[in-house]
Every structure is written in structure tokens, then in C-alpha cells.
mmCIF file of C-alpha atoms in Angstrom:
data_model
loop_
_atom_site.group_PDB
_atom_site.id
_atom_site.type_symbol
_atom_site.label_atom_id
_atom_site.label_comp_id
_atom_site.label_asym_id
_atom_site.label_seq_id
_atom_site.Cartn_x
_atom_site.Cartn_y
_atom_site.Cartn_z
ATOM 1 C CA UNK A 104 -2.461 -11.012 26.797
ATOM 2 C CA UNK A 105 -0.194 -13.708 28.083
ATOM 3 C CA UNK A 106 3.509 -13.153 27.644
ATOM 4 C CA UNK A 107 4.939 -15.680 25.231
ATOM 5 C CA UNK A 108 8.385 -17.168 25.611
ATOM 6 C CA UNK A 109 10.841 -17.579 22.763
ATOM 7 C CA UNK A 110 9.722 -19.656 19.796
ATOM 8 C CA UNK A 111 11.655 -22.676 18.558
ATOM 9 C CA UNK A 112 11.949 -24.760 15.394
ATOM 10 C CA UNK A 113 9.597 -23.922 12.541
ATOM 11 C CA UNK A 114 7.886 -21.086 14.460
ATOM 12 C CA UNK A 115 11.240 -19.412 15.022
ATOM 13 C CA UNK A 116 12.150 -19.754 11.336
ATOM 14 C CA UNK A 117 8.859 -18.211 10.232
ATOM 15 C CA UNK A 118 9.173 -15.351 12.752
ATOM 16 C CA UNK A 119 12.757 -14.717 11.621
ATOM 17 C CA UNK A 120 11.641 -14.437 7.966
ATOM 18 C CA UNK A 121 8.887 -11.990 8.929
ATOM 19 C CA UNK A 122 11.338 -9.868 10.925
ATOM 20 C CA UNK A 123 13.746 -9.677 7.955
ATOM 21 C CA UNK A 124 11.029 -7.925 5.915
ATOM 22 C CA UNK A 125 11.119 -4.945 8.297
ATOM 23 C CA UNK A 126 12.852 -2.016 6.568
ATOM 24 C CA UNK A 127 14.776 0.405 8.804
ATOM 25 C CA UNK A 128 15.198 3.024 6.042
ATOM 26 C CA UNK A 129 11.455 2.930 5.461
ATOM 27 C CA UNK A 130 10.955 3.368 9.213
ATOM 28 C CA UNK A 131 12.870 6.688 9.068
ATOM 29 C CA UNK A 132 10.760 7.948 6.167
ATOM 30 C CA UNK A 133 7.493 6.929 7.867
ATOM 31 C CA UNK A 134 8.514 8.600 11.145
ATOM 32 C CA UNK A 135 9.375 11.821 9.245
ATOM 33 C CA UNK A 136 6.004 11.745 7.492
ATOM 34 C CA UNK A 137 4.016 11.070 10.687
ATOM 35 C CA UNK A 138 5.794 13.921 12.519
ATOM 36 C CA UNK A 139 5.175 16.345 9.599
ATOM 37 C CA UNK A 140 1.560 15.210 9.220
ATOM 38 C CA UNK A 141 0.609 15.263 12.928
ATOM 39 C CA UNK A 142 2.969 17.938 14.296
ATOM 40 C CA UNK A 143 6.002 17.719 16.563
ATOM 41 C CA UNK A 144 3.936 17.007 19.714
ATOM 42 C CA UNK A 145 3.752 13.299 18.732
ATOM 43 C CA UNK A 146 7.466 12.985 19.548
ATOM 44 C CA UNK A 147 9.840 10.523 17.920
ATOM 45 C CA UNK A 148 10.423 6.830 18.611
ATOM 46 C CA UNK A 149 13.687 5.188 19.567
ATOM 47 C CA UNK A 150 15.371 3.818 16.458
ATOM 48 C CA UNK A 151 14.615 0.239 15.545
ATOM 49 C CA UNK A 152 11.726 -2.184 15.417
ATOM 50 C CA UNK A 153 10.918 -2.116 19.146
ATOM 51 C CA UNK A 154 10.954 1.698 19.398
ATOM 52 C CA UNK A 155 8.647 1.959 16.352
ATOM 53 C CA UNK A 156 6.250 -0.580 17.863
ATOM 54 C CA UNK A 157 6.113 1.105 21.296
ATOM 55 C CA UNK A 158 5.558 4.520 19.641
ATOM 56 C CA UNK A 159 2.494 3.357 17.684
ATOM 57 C CA UNK A 160 1.215 0.617 20.008
ATOM 58 C CA UNK A 161 -1.543 2.525 21.853
ATOM 59 C CA UNK A 162 -3.117 3.689 18.554
ATOM 60 C CA UNK A 163 -3.234 7.408 19.441
ATOM 61 C CA UNK A 164 -0.579 8.510 16.932
ATOM 62 C CA UNK A 165 -2.129 6.324 14.220
ATOM 63 C CA UNK A 166 -5.533 7.904 14.943
ATOM 64 C CA UNK A 167 -4.069 11.420 14.746
ATOM 65 C CA UNK A 168 -2.414 10.467 11.454
ATOM 66 C CA UNK A 169 -5.589 9.282 9.755
ATOM 67 C CA UNK A 170 -7.575 12.233 11.177
ATOM 68 C CA UNK A 171 -5.032 14.675 9.676
ATOM 69 C CA UNK A 172 -5.894 13.377 6.180
ATOM 70 C CA UNK A 173 -9.540 14.469 6.522
ATOM 71 C CA UNK A 174 -11.015 18.011 6.471
ATOM 72 C CA UNK A 175 -11.443 19.718 9.859
ATOM 73 C CA UNK A 176 -15.161 19.006 10.259
ATOM 74 C CA UNK A 177 -15.061 15.258 9.593
ATOM 75 C CA UNK A 178 -12.515 13.434 11.750
ATOM 76 C CA UNK A 179 -13.301 9.686 11.607
ATOM 77 C CA UNK A 180 -11.524 8.587 14.830
ATOM 78 C CA UNK A 181 -12.099 10.003 18.306
ATOM 79 C CA UNK A 182 -8.701 10.597 19.932
ATOM 80 C CA UNK A 183 -8.801 10.415 23.760
ATOM 81 C CA UNK A 184 -7.339 13.273 25.833
ATOM 82 C CA UNK A 185 -5.132 10.859 27.796
ATOM 83 C CA UNK A 186 -3.550 7.910 25.969
ATOM 84 C CA UNK A 187 -5.343 4.672 26.933
ATOM 85 C CA UNK A 188 -3.426 2.516 29.410
ATOM 86 C CA UNK A 189 -5.657 -0.571 29.400
ATOM 87 C CA UNK A 190 -4.734 -3.182 26.802
ATOM 88 C CA UNK A 191 -8.197 -3.631 25.304
ATOM 89 C CA UNK A 192 -8.645 0.160 24.978
ATOM 90 C CA UNK A 193 -5.324 0.428 23.118
ATOM 91 C CA UNK A 194 -6.309 -2.418 20.790
ATOM 92 C CA UNK A 195 -9.703 -0.773 20.243
ATOM 93 C CA UNK A 196 -7.951 2.490 19.290
ATOM 94 C CA UNK A 197 -5.780 0.616 16.739
ATOM 95 C CA UNK A 198 -8.901 -1.108 15.361
ATOM 96 C CA UNK A 199 -10.568 2.307 14.887
ATOM 97 C CA UNK A 200 -7.528 3.479 12.928
ATOM 98 C CA UNK A 201 -7.725 0.382 10.695
ATOM 99 C CA UNK A 202 -11.435 0.995 10.021
ATOM 100 C CA UNK A 203 -10.780 4.665 9.179
ATOM 101 C CA UNK A 204 -7.852 3.723 6.904
ATOM 102 C CA UNK A 205 -10.058 1.231 5.060
ATOM 103 C CA UNK A 206 -12.771 3.885 4.649
ATOM 104 C CA UNK A 207 -10.080 6.237 3.301
ATOM 105 C CA UNK A 208 -9.336 3.690 0.557
ATOM 106 C CA UNK A 209 -6.576 1.359 1.816
ATOM 107 C CA UNK A 210 -7.319 -2.136 0.473
ATOM 108 C CA UNK A 211 -7.840 -5.067 2.836
ATOM 109 C CA UNK A 212 -4.736 -6.804 1.464
ATOM 110 C CA UNK A 213 -2.583 -3.840 2.585
ATOM 111 C CA UNK A 214 -3.986 -3.816 6.138
ATOM 112 C CA UNK A 215 -2.174 -5.182 9.166
ATOM 113 C CA UNK A 216 -3.943 -7.040 11.971
ATOM 114 C CA UNK A 217 -4.106 -5.430 15.412
ATOM 115 C CA UNK A 218 -1.870 -8.165 16.898
ATOM 116 C CA UNK A 219 0.784 -7.512 14.218
ATOM 117 C CA UNK A 220 1.419 -4.165 15.896
ATOM 118 C CA UNK A 221 0.385 -4.883 19.454
ATOM 119 C CA UNK A 222 2.431 -8.061 19.921
ATOM 120 C CA UNK A 223 5.106 -7.064 17.396
ATOM 121 C CA UNK A 224 4.301 -10.113 15.247
ATOM 122 C CA UNK A 225 4.684 -8.404 11.859
ATOM 123 C CA UNK A 226 5.825 -4.784 11.912
ATOM 124 C CA UNK A 227 6.585 -4.990 8.174
ATOM 125 C CA UNK A 228 2.800 -5.280 7.665
ATOM 126 C CA UNK A 229 2.355 -2.099 9.755
ATOM 127 C CA UNK A 230 4.852 -0.353 7.475
ATOM 128 C CA UNK A 231 2.984 -1.647 4.417
ATOM 129 C CA UNK A 232 -0.322 -0.197 5.692
ATOM 130 C CA UNK A 233 1.284 3.186 6.410
ATOM 131 C CA UNK A 234 2.892 3.185 2.933
ATOM 132 C CA UNK A 235 -0.488 2.449 1.323
ATOM 133 C CA UNK A 236 -2.084 5.261 3.345
ATOM 134 C CA UNK A 237 0.661 7.703 2.315
ATOM 135 C CA UNK A 238 0.367 6.684 -1.351
ATOM 136 C CA UNK A 239 -3.380 7.295 -1.275
ATOM 137 C CA UNK A 240 -2.915 10.693 0.369
ATOM 138 C CA UNK A 241 -0.411 11.744 -2.318
ATOM 139 C CA UNK A 242 -2.644 10.398 -5.102
ATOM 140 C CA UNK A 243 -5.776 12.188 -3.831
ATOM 141 C CA UNK A 244 -3.835 15.478 -3.779
ATOM 142 C CA UNK A 245 -6.647 17.197 -1.834
ATOM 143 C CA UNK A 246 -4.413 19.524 0.189
ATOM 144 C CA UNK A 247 -4.376 17.469 3.401
ATOM 145 C CA UNK A 248 -1.076 15.655 2.749
ATOM 146 C CA UNK A 249 1.990 17.255 4.357
ATOM 147 C CA UNK A 250 5.531 16.251 3.547
ATOM 148 C CA UNK A 251 7.566 15.388 0.485
ATOM 149 C CA UNK A 252 5.324 13.866 -2.247
ATOM 150 C CA UNK A 253 8.325 11.807 -3.412
ATOM 151 C CA UNK A 254 8.218 9.748 -0.205
ATOM 152 C CA UNK A 255 5.306 7.733 -1.614
ATOM 153 C CA UNK A 256 4.417 6.417 -5.056
ATOM 154 C CA UNK A 257 1.243 7.720 -6.639
ATOM 155 C CA UNK A 258 -1.335 5.037 -7.320
ATOM 156 C CA UNK A 259 -2.362 4.469 -10.933
ATOM 157 C CA UNK A 260 -5.478 6.386 -11.846
ATOM 158 C CA UNK A 261 -8.099 5.737 -14.510
ATOM 159 C CA UNK A 262 -7.519 7.639 -17.756
ATOM 160 C CA UNK A 263 -10.866 7.631 -19.530
ATOM 161 C CA UNK A 264 -10.816 8.389 -23.252
ATOM 162 C CA UNK A 265 -13.664 9.900 -25.244
ATOM 163 C CA UNK A 266 -14.089 9.153 -28.969
ATOM 164 C CA UNK A 267 -16.355 10.898 -31.469
ATOM 165 C CA UNK A 268 -18.817 8.859 -33.539
ATOM 166 C CA UNK A 269 -16.721 9.385 -36.716
ATOM 167 C CA UNK A 270 -13.581 8.086 -34.947
ATOM 168 C CA UNK A 271 -15.483 4.985 -33.838
ATOM 169 C CA UNK A 272 -16.722 4.401 -37.427
ATOM 170 C CA UNK A 273 -13.176 4.742 -38.825
ATOM 171 C CA UNK A 274 -11.921 2.208 -36.325
ATOM 172 C CA UNK A 275 -14.313 -0.441 -37.702
ATOM 173 C CA UNK A 276 -12.492 -0.446 -41.071
ATOM 174 C CA UNK A 277 -9.002 -0.963 -39.705
ATOM 175 C CA UNK A 278 -7.649 -4.490 -39.461
ATOM 176 C CA UNK A 279 -5.828 -4.750 -36.165
ATOM 177 C CA UNK A 280 -2.389 -6.364 -36.024
ATOM 178 C CA UNK A 281 -3.849 -9.084 -33.790
ATOM 179 C CA UNK A 282 -5.565 -10.434 -36.942
ATOM 180 C CA UNK A 283 -2.212 -10.947 -38.652
ATOM 181 C CA UNK A 284 -0.630 -9.155 -41.555
ATOM 182 C CA UNK A 285 -0.875 -9.696 -45.310
ATOM 183 C CA UNK A 286 2.543 -8.131 -45.957
ATOM 184 C CA UNK A 287 5.941 -9.800 -45.959
ATOM 185 C CA UNK A 288 6.362 -13.526 -46.535
ATOM 186 C CA UNK A 289 3.853 -15.226 -48.827
ATOM 187 C CA UNK A 290 3.296 -18.680 -50.264
ATOM 188 C CA UNK A 291 3.874 -17.673 -53.877
ATOM 189 C CA UNK A 292 5.687 -20.434 -55.772
ATOM 190 C CA UNK A 293 4.872 -23.094 -53.202
ATOM 191 C CA UNK A 294 3.614 -26.464 -54.401
ATOM 192 C CA UNK A 295 0.516 -28.063 -53.001
ATOM 193 C CA UNK A 296 0.762 -30.716 -50.322
ATOM 194 C CA UNK A 297 1.560 -34.264 -51.479
ATOM 195 C CA UNK A 298 3.137 -33.332 -54.809
ATOM 196 C CA UNK A 299 6.746 -34.416 -55.346
ATOM 197 C CA UNK A 300 9.461 -31.852 -55.819
ATOM 198 C CA UNK A 301 10.299 -31.380 -59.520
ATOM 199 C CA UNK A 302 13.950 -31.995 -60.144
ATOM 200 C CA UNK A 303 14.962 -31.225 -63.710
ATOM 201 C CA UNK A 304 18.385 -32.355 -64.782
#
């Protein structure tokens, strides 16, 4: 990876807009959740965008996070004993996390790209992915989520309804309100089109 200098003009404007989407309050909540989910040995980042990026950059903590949401026998990501120091190994570790998160149920639209985290291009997207992962964990409610369930919103779930045959038959004789109503205003007393109004003096 080549180090890039500061951006100017339109690129700078775009980067500035992306950086404004980063939420520092959300960062605190995500850090709390990751520490509760993975245990205190993951440490804590320095406050702010850069500290958050450096903390997650090598992919080890992200891998531990997604592994903690699975039962003991089926961990989807292999976590190395020593954190990887080579750039491509770190990016590979992040990519494995993204694959495992997608398999867990996070939609592609909620996923960040590896460079968003690694080069700090869009850390708001990283937050969005972690929020989606937390929401899924709370929604699944399978006993693997640790932390306050109010930190994440539950995803909407299907509510299937069952009707008996007699209820379905009754429903065929009801005129739905989409068809209009025969109550209220009527055309009683109206004259047909084209006839002059009768004025009697």
C-alpha cells in the first residue's frame, strides 16, 4: 500500500462528508459490546476515529467477535495465535470476518470494504456493519449475544398467520374498503347530464 498524501478539491469534499458520518457515541457503544462479547483481553482503543481504526485494523478482534456469536464447535474464522504483521495477512483476516458476517446474515449492502477499514476511507461503513451484526445477534436470541439488548434494534421478523377454511370462506363475502363504500353521500335528487336546471319562479 502506497501512502497517499492529502486530497484536494472534490476528493477532499467527498472525504470530508464521509468522515462526518462517523458517530463517536456509536463508537463507545460498539467498543463496549465488543469487549463484553470477546472478553477484556481484547483491550480498548484510544478514543476517536484513528484509535478505533488501529484497534480493528488487523482483523483479529473482528474475527473473535464473529466467532463469539457461533456455538463452541463451529467457529467460522481461524484466529492466529500472534496477530498478523504483514499487510496482506491483515487484509485477509478482515476479509474472512466479512465472509463470516455475510454467512451469519448481514446483507451485502450493510458490509464495508476491506479498504474502508484498512486505509480509514469510511469508518462509518465499519460501524454500520458492526451495528447490523449486533442487530442480527439480538434478533436471533440464541444465547450467544452478550451485552445490553437495547444497544441494537431487533430486525423485523415474519409473522405468519394461519386461517381456517371457514374464515377464508367468510372473507370472500366481505367487500373490502378498497372497493369503495355505498354509505354516505349519494346521487339522489341529481339531474342527468345535459338537462337544464329547473328554476321555478
